PDB file of C-alpha atoms in Angstrom:
ATOM      1  CA  UNK A 117     -38.674  27.115 -27.646  1.00 90.00           C
ATOM      2  CA  UNK A 118     -36.176  24.919 -25.848  1.00 95.00           C
ATOM      3  CA  UNK A 119     -32.527  25.279 -26.844  1.00 97.00           C
ATOM      4  CA  UNK A 120     -30.778  21.917 -26.585  1.00 98.00           C
ATOM      5  CA  UNK A 121     -27.009  21.385 -26.705  1.00 98.00           C
ATOM      6  CA  UNK A 122     -25.817  17.998 -27.933  1.00 98.00           C
ATOM      7  CA  UNK A 123     -22.135  16.971 -27.943  1.00 98.00           C
ATOM      8  CA  UNK A 124     -20.271  15.275 -30.742  1.00 98.00           C
ATOM      9  CA  UNK A 125     -19.142  11.761 -29.994  1.00 98.00           C
ATOM     10  CA  UNK A 126     -16.271   9.495 -30.927  1.00 97.00           C
ATOM     11  CA  UNK A 127     -17.048   5.792 -30.981  1.00 96.00           C
ATOM     12  CA  UNK A 128     -15.102   2.528 -30.844  1.00 96.00           C
ATOM     13  CA  UNK A 129     -11.948   4.182 -29.408  1.00 96.00           C
ATOM     14  CA  UNK A 130      -9.885   1.648 -31.272  1.00 95.00           C
ATOM     15  CA  UNK A 131     -10.600  -1.815 -29.901  1.00 94.00           C
ATOM     16  CA  UNK A 132     -14.009  -1.138 -28.345  1.00 93.00           C
ATOM     17  CA  UNK A 133     -15.992  -1.800 -31.523  1.00 91.00           C
ATOM     18  CA  UNK A 134     -19.688  -0.893 -31.061  1.00 89.00           C
ATOM     19  CA  UNK A 135     -19.248  -0.711 -27.276  1.00 92.00           C
ATOM     20  CA  UNK A 136     -17.020   2.248 -26.319  1.00 95.00           C
ATOM     21  CA  UNK A 137     -17.722   5.908 -26.985  1.00 96.00           C
ATOM     22  CA  UNK A 138     -16.995   9.328 -25.551  1.00 96.00           C
ATOM     23  CA  UNK A 139     -18.509  12.796 -25.795  1.00 98.00           C
ATOM     24  CA  UNK A 140     -16.441  15.836 -26.755  1.00 98.00           C
ATOM     25  CA  UNK A 141     -16.990  19.592 -26.562  1.00 97.00           C
ATOM     26  CA  UNK A 142     -18.106  20.199 -30.129  1.00 98.00           C
ATOM     27  CA  UNK A 143     -21.828  20.877 -30.144  1.00 98.00           C
ATOM     28  CA  UNK A 144     -24.921  20.935 -32.274  1.00 98.00           C
ATOM     29  CA  UNK A 145     -27.745  23.166 -31.060  1.00 98.00           C
ATOM     30  CA  UNK A 146     -31.396  22.431 -31.694  1.00 98.00           C
ATOM     31  CA  UNK A 147     -34.266  24.720 -30.836  1.00 98.00           C
ATOM     32  CA  UNK A 148     -37.487  22.750 -30.522  1.00 97.00           C
ATOM     33  CA  UNK A 149     -41.000  23.735 -29.574  1.00 95.00           C
ATOM     34  CA  UNK A 150     -44.706  23.201 -30.137  1.00 92.00           C
ATOM     35  CA  UNK A 151     -46.323  24.244 -33.394  1.00 94.00           C
ATOM     36  CA  UNK A 152     -49.512  23.526 -35.306  1.00 92.00           C
ATOM     37  CA  UNK A 153     -47.468  22.655 -38.387  1.00 95.00           C
ATOM     38  CA  UNK A 154     -44.104  21.093 -39.220  1.00 96.00           C
ATOM     39  CA  UNK A 155     -41.469  23.837 -39.371  1.00 96.00           C
ATOM     40  CA  UNK A 156     -37.829  22.820 -39.850  1.00 97.00           C
ATOM     41  CA  UNK A 157     -35.015  25.216 -40.706  1.00 96.00           C
ATOM     42  CA  UNK A 158     -31.252  25.616 -40.508  1.00 95.00           C
ATOM     43  CA  UNK A 159     -29.712  28.392 -38.411  1.00 95.00           C
ATOM     44  CA  UNK A 160     -26.315  28.221 -40.118  1.00 93.00           C
ATOM     45  CA  UNK A 161     -27.032  27.506 -43.762  1.00 88.00           C
ATOM     46  CA  UNK A 162     -26.233  23.803 -43.521  1.00 90.00           C
ATOM     47  CA  UNK A 163     -28.419  21.827 -45.890  1.00 92.00           C
ATOM     48  CA  UNK A 164     -30.774  19.633 -43.874  1.00 95.00           C
ATOM     49  CA  UNK A 165     -34.022  17.809 -44.679  1.00 94.00           C
ATOM     50  CA  UNK A 166     -36.946  20.116 -43.924  1.00 95.00           C
ATOM     51  CA  UNK A 167     -39.658  17.480 -44.315  1.00 94.00           C
ATOM     52  CA  UNK A 168     -40.700  14.387 -42.380  1.00 95.00           C
ATOM     53  CA  UNK A 169     -37.408  12.636 -43.216  1.00 96.00           C
ATOM     54  CA  UNK A 170     -35.511  15.003 -40.885  1.00 97.00           C
ATOM     55  CA  UNK A 171     -33.898  12.800 -38.225  1.00 97.00           C
ATOM     56  CA  UNK A 172     -34.657  15.190 -35.354  1.00 98.00           C
ATOM     57  CA  UNK A 173     -38.320  15.111 -36.367  1.00 97.00           C
ATOM     58  CA  UNK A 174     -38.333  11.331 -36.916  1.00 97.00           C
ATOM     59  CA  UNK A 175     -36.966  10.790 -33.406  1.00 98.00           C
ATOM     60  CA  UNK A 176     -39.390  13.240 -31.782  1.00 97.00           C
ATOM     61  CA  UNK A 177     -42.319  11.661 -33.607  1.00 97.00           C
ATOM     62  CA  UNK A 178     -41.223   8.190 -32.505  1.00 97.00           C
ATOM     63  CA  UNK A 179     -41.212   9.266 -28.859  1.00 97.00           C
ATOM     64  CA  UNK A 180     -44.666  10.795 -29.184  1.00 97.00           C
ATOM     65  CA  UNK A 181     -45.918   7.527 -30.640  1.00 96.00           C
ATOM     66  CA  UNK A 182     -44.454   5.601 -27.723  1.00 95.00           C
ATOM     67  CA  UNK A 183     -46.742   7.674 -25.519  1.00 93.00           C
ATOM     68  CA  UNK A 184     -49.715   6.989 -27.743  1.00 93.00           C
ATOM     69  CA  UNK A 185     -49.755  10.570 -28.958  1.00 93.00           C
ATOM     70  CA  UNK A 186     -49.795  11.968 -32.472  1.00 91.00           C
ATOM     71  CA  UNK A 187     -47.287  14.644 -33.415  1.00 92.00           C
ATOM     72  CA  UNK A 188     -49.264  16.970 -35.661  1.00 86.00           C
ATOM     73  CA  UNK A 189     -46.668  19.736 -35.774  1.00 92.00           C
ATOM     74  CA  UNK A 190     -43.413  20.891 -34.277  1.00 96.00           C
ATOM     75  CA  UNK A 191     -40.902  23.679 -34.811  1.00 97.00           C
ATOM     76  CA  UNK A 192     -37.245  22.714 -35.169  1.00 98.00           C
ATOM     77  CA  UNK A 193     -34.268  25.004 -35.772  1.00 98.00           C
ATOM     78  CA  UNK A 194     -30.848  23.363 -36.155  1.00 98.00           C
ATOM     79  CA  UNK A 195     -27.317  24.696 -35.827  1.00 97.00           C
ATOM     80  CA  UNK A 196     -24.977  22.012 -37.124  1.00 96.00           C
ATOM     81  CA  UNK A 197     -21.391  22.338 -35.917  1.00 97.00           C
ATOM     82  CA  UNK A 198     -20.625  18.619 -35.940  1.00 97.00           C
ATOM     83  CA  UNK A 199     -19.308  17.626 -39.391  1.00 95.00           C
ATOM     84  CA  UNK A 200     -21.808  15.339 -41.088  1.00 93.00           C
ATOM     85  CA  UNK A 201     -20.942  11.751 -42.016  1.00 90.00           C
ATOM     86  CA  UNK A 202     -17.412  12.072 -40.678  1.00 94.00           C
ATOM     87  CA  UNK A 203     -17.409   9.697 -37.690  1.00 94.00           C
ATOM     88  CA  UNK A 204     -18.238  12.270 -35.011  1.00 97.00           C
ATOM     89  CA  UNK A 205     -21.813  11.262 -34.250  1.00 96.00           C
ATOM     90  CA  UNK A 206     -23.780  13.783 -36.310  1.00 96.00           C
ATOM     91  CA  UNK A 207     -26.730  11.413 -36.782  1.00 95.00           C
ATOM     92  CA  UNK A 208     -26.691  10.439 -33.105  1.00 97.00           C
ATOM     93  CA  UNK A 209     -26.807  14.118 -32.163  1.00 98.00           C
ATOM     94  CA  UNK A 210     -29.983  14.506 -34.240  1.00 98.00           C
ATOM     95  CA  UNK A 211     -31.571  11.434 -32.668  1.00 98.00           C
ATOM     96  CA  UNK A 212     -30.785  12.560 -29.138  1.00 98.00           C
ATOM     97  CA  UNK A 213     -31.979  16.107 -29.847  1.00 98.00           C
ATOM     98  CA  UNK A 214     -35.336  14.831 -31.076  1.00 98.00           C
ATOM     99  CA  UNK A 215     -35.817  12.394 -28.207  1.00 98.00           C
ATOM    100  CA  UNK A 216     -34.611  14.758 -25.505  1.00 98.00           C
ATOM    101  CA  UNK A 217     -36.704  17.669 -26.769  1.00 97.00           C
ATOM    102  CA  UNK A 218     -39.834  15.587 -27.283  1.00 97.00           C
ATOM    103  CA  UNK A 219     -39.469  14.068 -23.822  1.00 97.00           C
ATOM    104  CA  UNK A 220     -39.389  17.539 -22.273  1.00 97.00           C
ATOM    105  CA  UNK A 221     -42.370  18.709 -24.321  1.00 96.00           C
ATOM    106  CA  UNK A 222     -44.313  15.655 -23.139  1.00 96.00           C
ATOM    107  CA  UNK A 223     -43.471  16.290 -19.479  1.00 96.00           C
ATOM    108  CA  UNK A 224     -40.553  13.820 -19.208  1.00 97.00           C
ATOM    109  CA  UNK A 225     -42.454  10.502 -19.248  1.00 97.00           C
ATOM    110  CA  UNK A 226     -39.232   8.585 -20.038  1.00 97.00           C
ATOM    111  CA  UNK A 227     -36.273   8.243 -17.694  1.00 97.00           C
ATOM    112  CA  UNK A 228     -32.614   8.196 -18.741  1.00 96.00           C
ATOM    113  CA  UNK A 229     -32.376   4.416 -19.177  1.00 96.00           C
ATOM    114  CA  UNK A 230     -35.476   4.406 -21.347  1.00 97.00           C
ATOM    115  CA  UNK A 231     -34.128   7.201 -23.543  1.00 97.00           C
ATOM    116  CA  UNK A 232     -30.840   5.319 -23.898  1.00 97.00           C
ATOM    117  CA  UNK A 233     -32.722   2.215 -25.052  1.00 96.00           C
ATOM    118  CA  UNK A 234     -34.939   4.108 -27.497  1.00 96.00           C
ATOM    119  CA  UNK A 235     -31.984   5.988 -29.003  1.00 96.00           C
ATOM    120  CA  UNK A 236     -30.050   2.751 -29.541  1.00 95.00           C
ATOM    121  CA  UNK A 237     -33.073   1.168 -31.191  1.00 94.00           C
ATOM    122  CA  UNK A 238     -33.332   4.052 -33.668  1.00 94.00           C
ATOM    123  CA  UNK A 239     -29.589   4.198 -34.375  1.00 92.00           C
ATOM    124  CA  UNK A 240     -29.012   0.446 -34.305  1.00 89.00           C
ATOM    125  CA  UNK A 241     -26.148   0.549 -31.800  1.00 89.00           C
ATOM    126  CA  UNK A 242     -25.449   2.523 -28.594  1.00 92.00           C
ATOM    127  CA  UNK A 243     -21.806   3.578 -28.888  1.00 93.00           C
ATOM    128  CA  UNK A 244     -22.605   7.116 -30.138  1.00 95.00           C
ATOM    129  CA  UNK A 245     -26.115   7.812 -28.879  1.00 97.00           C
ATOM    130  CA  UNK A 246     -25.379   6.852 -25.263  1.00 97.00           C
ATOM    131  CA  UNK A 247     -22.397   9.200 -24.705  1.00 97.00           C
ATOM    132  CA  UNK A 248     -24.221  11.911 -26.684  1.00 98.00           C
ATOM    133  CA  UNK A 249     -27.004  11.748 -24.103  1.00 98.00           C
ATOM    134  CA  UNK A 250     -24.926  11.091 -20.974  1.00 98.00           C
ATOM    135  CA  UNK A 251     -21.507  12.620 -21.654  1.00 97.00           C
ATOM    136  CA  UNK A 252     -18.190  11.189 -20.460  1.00 95.00           C
ATOM    137  CA  UNK A 253     -16.796   7.864 -21.612  1.00 94.00           C
ATOM    138  CA  UNK A 254     -19.455   5.185 -21.870  1.00 96.00           C
ATOM    139  CA  UNK A 255     -19.135   1.429 -22.100  1.00 94.00           C
ATOM    140  CA  UNK A 256     -22.343  -0.134 -23.368  1.00 94.00           C
ATOM    141  CA  UNK A 257     -23.762  -3.484 -24.384  1.00 93.00           C
ATOM    142  CA  UNK A 258     -26.872  -3.701 -26.571  1.00 92.00           C
ATOM    143  CA  UNK A 259     -28.795  -6.909 -25.968  1.00 89.00           C
ATOM    144  CA  UNK A 260     -31.196  -8.563 -28.373  1.00 77.00           C
ATOM    145  CA  UNK A 261     -34.138  -7.495 -26.203  1.00 72.00           C
ATOM    146  CA  UNK A 262     -33.305  -3.895 -27.145  1.00 81.00           C
ATOM    147  CA  UNK A 263     -31.934  -3.077 -23.714  1.00 93.00           C
ATOM    148  CA  UNK A 264     -28.664  -1.196 -23.257  1.00 95.00           C
ATOM    149  CA  UNK A 265     -26.468  -1.959 -20.264  1.00 95.00           C
ATOM    150  CA  UNK A 266     -24.124   0.975 -19.746  1.00 96.00           C
ATOM    151  CA  UNK A 267     -21.526   2.477 -17.440  1.00 95.00           C
ATOM    152  CA  UNK A 268     -20.503   6.132 -17.650  1.00 95.00           C
ATOM    153  CA  UNK A 269     -17.115   7.324 -16.454  1.00 92.00           C
ATOM    154  CA  UNK A 270     -16.264  10.988 -16.048  1.00 90.00           C
ATOM    155  CA  UNK A 271     -12.712  11.870 -17.040  1.00 85.00           C
ATOM    156  CA  UNK A 272     -10.995  14.960 -15.673  1.00 77.00           C
ATOM    157  CA  UNK A 273      -7.509  14.158 -16.892  1.00 77.00           C
ATOM    158  CA  UNK A 274      -5.240  16.593 -18.705  1.00 85.00           C
ATOM    159  CA  UNK A 275      -5.879  15.341 -22.199  1.00 93.00           C
ATOM    160  CA  UNK A 276      -6.695  16.908 -25.538  1.00 96.00           C
ATOM    161  CA  UNK A 277      -8.476  15.070 -28.327  1.00 97.00           C
ATOM    162  CA  UNK A 278      -7.519  16.207 -31.809  1.00 98.00           C
ATOM    163  CA  UNK A 279     -10.056  15.295 -34.476  1.00 98.00           C
ATOM    164  CA  UNK A 280      -8.351  15.256 -37.873  1.00 98.00           C
ATOM    165  CA  UNK A 281     -11.257  15.484 -40.299  1.00 98.00           C
ATOM    166  CA  UNK A 282     -10.814  14.634 -44.007  1.00 96.00           C
ATOM    167  CA  UNK A 283     -12.636  16.553 -46.720  1.00 94.00           C
ATOM    168  CA  UNK A 284     -14.852  13.622 -47.755  1.00 93.00           C
ATOM    169  CA  UNK A 285     -17.777  11.773 -46.242  1.00 89.00           C
ATOM    170  CA  UNK A 286     -17.884   8.107 -45.266  1.00 88.00           C
ATOM    171  CA  UNK A 287     -21.246   6.677 -44.297  1.00 86.00           C
ATOM    172  CA  UNK A 288     -21.439   4.153 -41.468  1.00 84.00           C
ATOM    173  CA  UNK A 289     -23.434   1.765 -43.643  1.00 85.00           C
ATOM    174  CA  UNK A 290     -20.754   1.774 -46.347  1.00 88.00           C
ATOM    175  CA  UNK A 291     -17.921   1.456 -43.813  1.00 86.00           C
ATOM    176  CA  UNK A 292     -19.604  -1.613 -42.297  1.00 88.00           C
ATOM    177  CA  UNK A 293     -19.805  -3.338 -45.666  1.00 90.00           C
ATOM    178  CA  UNK A 294     -16.039  -3.744 -45.758  1.00 89.00           C
ATOM    179  CA  UNK A 295     -15.946  -5.739 -42.510  1.00 92.00           C
ATOM    180  CA  UNK A 296     -15.664  -9.546 -42.511  1.00 89.00           C
ATOM    181  CA  UNK A 297     -18.637 -11.686 -41.464  1.00 90.00           C
ATOM    182  CA  UNK A 298     -16.536 -13.661 -38.966  1.00 93.00           C
ATOM    183  CA  UNK A 299     -13.291 -13.162 -37.059  1.00 92.00           C
ATOM    184  CA  UNK A 300     -10.832 -15.537 -35.474  1.00 95.00           C
ATOM    185  CA  UNK A 301     -10.824 -16.398 -31.778  1.00 95.00           C
ATOM    186  CA  UNK A 302      -7.340 -14.886 -31.589  1.00 96.00           C
ATOM    187  CA  UNK A 303      -8.506 -11.539 -33.020  1.00 95.00           C
ATOM    188  CA  UNK A 304     -11.518 -11.454 -30.691  1.00 94.00           C
ATOM    189  CA  UNK A 305      -9.247 -12.092 -27.708  1.00 95.00           C
ATOM    190  CA  UNK A 306      -6.860  -9.408 -28.941  1.00 96.00           C
ATOM    191  CA  UNK A 307      -9.625  -6.787 -28.984  1.00 95.00           C
ATOM    192  CA  UNK A 308     -11.251  -7.782 -25.706  1.00 94.00           C
ATOM    193  CA  UNK A 309      -8.017  -7.282 -23.809  1.00 95.00           C
ATOM    194  CA  UNK A 310      -7.343  -3.873 -25.348  1.00 95.00           C
ATOM    195  CA  UNK A 311     -10.883  -2.567 -24.943  1.00 94.00           C
ATOM    196  CA  UNK A 312     -10.733  -3.438 -21.256  1.00 92.00           C
ATOM    197  CA  UNK A 313      -7.357  -1.737 -20.962  1.00 95.00           C
ATOM    198  CA  UNK A 314      -8.490   1.545 -22.521  1.00 93.00           C
ATOM    199  CA  UNK A 315     -10.942   2.919 -19.955  1.00 85.00           C
ATOM    200  CA  UNK A 316      -8.912   1.703 -16.983  1.00 88.00           C
ATOM    201  CA  UNK A 317      -5.752   3.322 -18.330  1.00 92.00           C
ATOM    202  CA  UNK A 318      -7.507   6.637 -18.931  1.00 86.00           C
ATOM    203  CA  UNK A 319      -9.004   6.635 -15.447  1.00 84.00           C
ATOM    204  CA  UNK A 320      -5.706   5.769 -13.768  1.00 88.00           C
ATOM    205  CA  UNK A 321      -3.606   8.130 -15.869  1.00 90.00           C
ATOM    206  CA  UNK A 322      -1.507   5.309 -17.317  1.00 94.00           C
ATOM    207  CA  UNK A 323      -1.241   7.000 -20.675  1.00 94.00           C
ATOM    208  CA  UNK A 324       1.627   4.804 -21.781  1.00 95.00           C
ATOM    209  CA  UNK A 325      -0.970   2.037 -22.239  1.00 97.00           C
ATOM    210  CA  UNK A 326      -3.185   3.960 -24.639  1.00 96.00           C
ATOM    211  CA  UNK A 327      -1.143   3.273 -27.759  1.00 97.00           C
ATOM    212  CA  UNK A 328      -1.607  -0.456 -27.158  1.00 97.00           C
ATOM    213  CA  UNK A 329      -5.230  -0.060 -26.031  1.00 96.00           C
ATOM    214  CA  UNK A 330      -6.398   1.609 -29.270  1.00 97.00           C
ATOM    215  CA  UNK A 331      -4.965  -1.039 -31.580  1.00 96.00           C
ATOM    216  CA  UNK A 332      -7.597  -3.225 -33.183  1.00 95.00           C
ATOM    217  CA  UNK A 333      -8.132  -6.166 -35.526  1.00 95.00           C
ATOM    218  CA  UNK A 334     -11.915  -6.085 -36.008  1.00 94.00           C
ATOM    219  CA  UNK A 335     -12.554  -2.928 -38.005  1.00 95.00           C
ATOM    220  CA  UNK A 336      -9.669  -0.460 -38.309  1.00 94.00           C
ATOM    221  CA  UNK A 337      -7.451  -2.488 -40.661  1.00 94.00           C
ATOM    222  CA  UNK A 338     -10.359  -2.726 -43.134  1.00 94.00           C
ATOM    223  CA  UNK A 339     -11.513   0.879 -42.793  1.00 94.00           C
ATOM    224  CA  UNK A 340      -7.993   2.222 -43.215  1.00 93.00           C
ATOM    225  CA  UNK A 341      -8.311   1.131 -46.840  1.00 92.00           C
ATOM    226  CA  UNK A 342     -11.243   3.565 -47.228  1.00 93.00           C
ATOM    227  CA  UNK A 343      -9.296   6.564 -45.880  1.00 95.00           C
ATOM    228  CA  UNK A 344      -6.438   7.681 -48.156  1.00 95.00           C
ATOM    229  CA  UNK A 345      -3.338   8.843 -46.219  1.00 96.00           C
ATOM    230  CA  UNK A 346      -4.705   7.417 -42.954  1.00 97.00           C
ATOM    231  CA  UNK A 347      -1.669   5.309 -42.103  1.00 96.00           C
ATOM    232  CA  UNK A 348       0.681   8.216 -42.819  1.00 97.00           C
ATOM    233  CA  UNK A 349      -1.368  10.464 -40.524  1.00 98.00           C
ATOM    234  CA  UNK A 350      -1.311   7.806 -37.804  1.00 98.00           C
ATOM    235  CA  UNK A 351       2.469   7.551 -38.071  1.00 98.00           C
ATOM    236  CA  UNK A 352       2.904  11.326 -37.958  1.00 98.00           C
ATOM    237  CA  UNK A 353       0.764  11.757 -34.839  1.00 98.00           C
ATOM    238  CA  UNK A 354       2.797   9.145 -33.024  1.00 98.00           C
ATOM    239  CA  UNK A 355       6.022  10.785 -34.157  1.00 98.00           C
ATOM    240  CA  UNK A 356       4.673  14.001 -32.612  1.00 98.00           C
ATOM    241  CA  UNK A 357       4.009  12.350 -29.255  1.00 97.00           C
ATOM    242  CA  UNK A 358       0.353  11.288 -29.364  1.00 98.00           C
ATOM    243  CA  UNK A 359      -0.611   8.789 -26.665  1.00 97.00           C
ATOM    244  CA  UNK A 360      -2.972   7.045 -29.051  1.00 97.00           C
ATOM    245  CA  UNK A 361      -4.581   7.504 -32.452  1.00 98.00           C
ATOM    246  CA  UNK A 362      -7.620   5.691 -33.814  1.00 98.00           C
ATOM    247  CA  UNK A 363     -10.368   5.916 -36.434  1.00 97.00           C
ATOM    248  CA  UNK A 364     -13.305   7.771 -34.884  1.00 97.00           C
ATOM    249  CA  UNK A 365     -16.462   5.733 -35.355  1.00 94.00           C
ATOM    250  CA  UNK A 366     -16.727   4.473 -38.920  1.00 91.00           C
ATOM    251  CA  UNK A 367     -14.367   7.226 -40.080  1.00 93.00           C
ATOM    252  CA  UNK A 368     -13.036   9.033 -41.939  1.00 96.00           C
ATOM    253  CA  UNK A 369     -12.102  11.235 -38.950  1.00 97.00           C
ATOM    254  CA  UNK A 370      -8.862  10.260 -37.229  1.00 98.00           C
ATOM    255  CA  UNK A 371      -8.703  11.025 -33.505  1.00 98.00           C
ATOM    256  CA  UNK A 372      -5.482  11.543 -31.543  1.00 98.00           C
ATOM    257  CA  UNK A 373      -5.266  11.577 -27.750  1.00 97.00           C
ATOM    258  CA  UNK A 374      -2.563  14.007 -26.664  1.00 97.00           C
ATOM    259  CA  UNK A 375      -1.283  15.461 -23.422  1.00 95.00           C
ATOM    260  CA  UNK A 376      -2.283  19.084 -22.848  1.00 94.00           C
ATOM    261  CA  UNK A 377       1.374  20.094 -22.516  1.00 94.00           C
ATOM    262  CA  UNK A 378       2.182  18.912 -26.024  1.00 96.00           C
ATOM    263  CA  UNK A 379       1.848  22.495 -27.208  1.00 95.00           C
ATOM    264  CA  UNK A 380       3.162  22.088 -30.731  1.00 96.00           C
ATOM    265  CA  UNK A 381       1.062  19.086 -31.747  1.00 98.00           C
ATOM    266  CA  UNK A 382      -1.715  20.899 -33.612  1.00 98.00           C
ATOM    267  CA  UNK A 383       0.668  23.249 -35.422  1.00 98.00           C
ATOM    268  CA  UNK A 384       2.878  20.409 -36.587  1.00 98.00           C
ATOM    269  CA  UNK A 385      -0.030  18.251 -37.752  1.00 98.00           C
ATOM    270  CA  UNK A 386      -1.400  21.236 -39.657  1.00 98.00           C
ATOM    271  CA  UNK A 387       1.967  21.767 -41.309  1.00 98.00           C
ATOM    272  CA  UNK A 388       2.191  18.092 -42.224  1.00 98.00           C
ATOM    273  CA  UNK A 389      -1.288  18.074 -43.773  1.00 98.00           C
ATOM    274  CA  UNK A 390      -0.580  21.211 -45.789  1.00 98.00           C
ATOM    275  CA  UNK A 391       2.735  19.885 -47.046  1.00 97.00           C
ATOM    276  CA  UNK A 392       1.062  16.586 -47.995  1.00 97.00           C
ATOM    277  CA  UNK A 393      -1.554  18.237 -50.182  1.00 97.00           C
ATOM    278  CA  UNK A 394      -4.281  17.808 -47.555  1.00 97.00           C
ATOM    279  CA  UNK A 395      -4.948  21.513 -47.004  1.00 97.00           C
ATOM    280  CA  UNK A 396      -8.713  20.979 -46.941  1.00 97.00           C
ATOM    281  CA  UNK A 397      -8.551  18.560 -44.007  1.00 98.00           C
ATOM    282  CA  UNK A 398      -9.598  20.204 -40.746  1.00 97.00           C
ATOM    283  CA  UNK A 399      -8.324  19.854 -37.195  1.00 98.00           C
ATOM    284  CA  UNK A 400     -10.521  20.304 -34.119  1.00 98.00           C
ATOM    285  CA  UNK A 401      -8.913  20.589 -30.707  1.00 97.00           C
ATOM    286  CA  UNK A 402     -11.371  19.011 -28.253  1.00 97.00           C
ATOM    287  CA  UNK A 403     -11.756  17.801 -24.698  1.00 95.00           C
ATOM    288  CA  UNK A 404     -14.135  15.353 -23.040  1.00 95.00           C
ATOM    289  CA  UNK A 405     -17.644  16.616 -22.297  1.00 96.00           C
ATOM    290  CA  UNK A 406     -18.787  15.017 -19.046  1.00 96.00           C
ATOM    291  CA  UNK A 407     -22.315  16.486 -18.983  1.00 96.00           C
ATOM    292  CA  UNK A 408     -23.924  15.254 -22.191  1.00 98.00           C
ATOM    293  CA  UNK A 409     -27.112  16.665 -23.690  1.00 98.00           C
ATOM    294  CA  UNK A 410     -28.733  19.528 -21.814  1.00 98.00           C
ATOM    295  CA  UNK A 411     -30.963  22.549 -22.139  1.00 97.00           C
ATOM    296  CA  UNK A 412     -29.032  25.801 -22.286  1.00 95.00           C
ATOM    297  CA  UNK A 413     -30.270  29.341 -21.720  1.00 85.00           C
ATOM    298  CA  UNK A 414     -30.195  31.886 -24.509  1.00 72.00           C
TER     299      UNK A 414
END
């Protein structure tokens, strides 16, 4: 069986709604191989679908069908370290695992661009699936013809990414329902400028820009209402020296970008959460994964 490592992802990055995403070093592992029957199991006790509704299987089957082949059976073993339905790309990790594994089993008939397009079609948008596959920070545009135009940037700056993960789930579908149908020209212009500023500032090391670059008017103000204590957590991270804090994906995870020499940040955030009655919220200290999905040796 192939052992595949898939990184968690953080999408939107504030102002880059449905277009910006980055991969981080928190990984799901999926073992996948040929079988005469459908065999799906969990390696860590996480409850997952073990029938044909399993997203890894659905994605693998879809790729087989694109080659005109029938998937009669497959063996899938999942280790789920990415928190589910928390805004860290757990569903995208499953999609990429299924596509990547199936492509290898089939002899790699699809190239990277084709896999990017197929993953975005399954997910509905490319901001998580593309960095999950490619790694780094990815800017992507999904056209109506189901083609993704993307640019990957590898970041080797001295930055930590702290994922502050609440103890409740928030589905992407539900979080999208709270967004307005239309936005003003002024708000669109506001976001365009900041989304463009984000990647350039990270690449150039102009961290003083990040706080401005992650502000947003298209989705975060509405989703903040769905995440109790979110504004207080934002304020605390900035008081502790974060360069920028934003809602990761659809939420509820809150992501803070922090300099690696800010040694007390995690401890102080943990203390704040505990003192605020949020003891069950978790903190993950992460960094950018520039490699993306890959096969790893046992």
